[in-house]
């Protein structure tokens, strides 16, 4: 097998190619391609092992991002046309840019469960895991120990936290890592297909298949936790989800922790605006202001007690109780 040329040899070739450049005019295609290849070789030769690792990881991320774009991109491009045809009415969960793009009557979150999107769904779950791992955790600025653990029932069968729509269980695993002394049961809820991939919980949490549009089977926990779920849905659907949670809460004991972006009333960042547009296109969802969150929760019989926010682009924690 041929060995790779040395760094010195590559530099000499680049130097020679540079001296052969014409004084004026464009390069011939062969010369341009040759020079590009030499520059690539020089870049690889100068890489440290960490540089190589970062390049390979970035390549995988680009591949996965493109696969997500295969699903989201056409929907995003459809938004202007859909809004114009629909007289600029806000999309619903079942009538929006996604349905117009893919000619379906399903909600976006049911449609992505179709077999043709299996790889995309996997990438999205991994993206959410990576985004949460790369961001400041809500546990860094919300006083979970004082507001939940200190008040929680410590009986063996008591439920401390139910993570509603909690995906693969990374949130509960993080919670147990942060508070290994925590007593009580941790329950992960999500749709059956997601729960299948969540595993057994490894003694940390109990996986439970549950559709949050149906009555809540776990009654009276210390806290229901719902993270980056409600922004996926319009107010109508959110109210149903919240009413089921409210019905399961014990007055004076249970709390609802909503971990979501809160849009400032003015001057929202480009990132938040982009998130808002994506949510609208995929399912009629949206990012919300504090006043919008307050009215939405109140419509389901809940009141925000306090809000913790680290910065504009970090999901805030809203602590709510029964009215």
C-alpha angles and dihedrals in degrees: 000000000000115000121233115261115259122254090250092052092050092050090050090051092049090049092050092047089050093053090051093057115119116250091233139011133039124309119258111252093249093052092046093051091046091052092046091052092049091051090050090051090049091052092051092046091053094050121114116216088260091051090053092049092050091049093051093046090048090051091054091047091051090051091050093045090052090051090053088047089056086066104031100032099069090046092051091050090050095058099089093047093046094049092049093051092045093050092249096292113155111262121250129218090265102030115051147093092301094055090046091049098048100027094236136134093208124103114258091251092054092043094055088058089068112115093246089065098047094114092045092051090050091050091049092052090049090046091054090048092049094044091053093045091050095047133073107274120240086232089068093067106020114082095231094161094054099037101039115013097042090055100037125114108250098202111127094245096044117114114229101179135010111194103208114207086358098160115211096351100260091133094056092044089053089048093053091046090052094046107026091165092060115131128209134045126305115207126195117205128190140126117301095254092055094043089055088063094043093074126209096316091248092246092303101091140004113241114221128181108227139154108218090213088070129068114293111254096198109073129196105004120164089244142008109205119201116178127186092338106103094057087065092066140056120250093263094060093038090056090056091050092048094046090056090051093046089052090056096049125101111227113244092013115049124073133194116219113200113191107194143127114272111209115221113241089242135014102030114183124250089250094057092044090053091049090051092052093047091051091049093050097046100046115343089270126139147185111254141213121237092257090051091051091049094052092044093052092044090054087062095047097264133121128205108236098184142344127220117198128176097185140330096272096045118086109254124223116236114193112205135181136186115283 
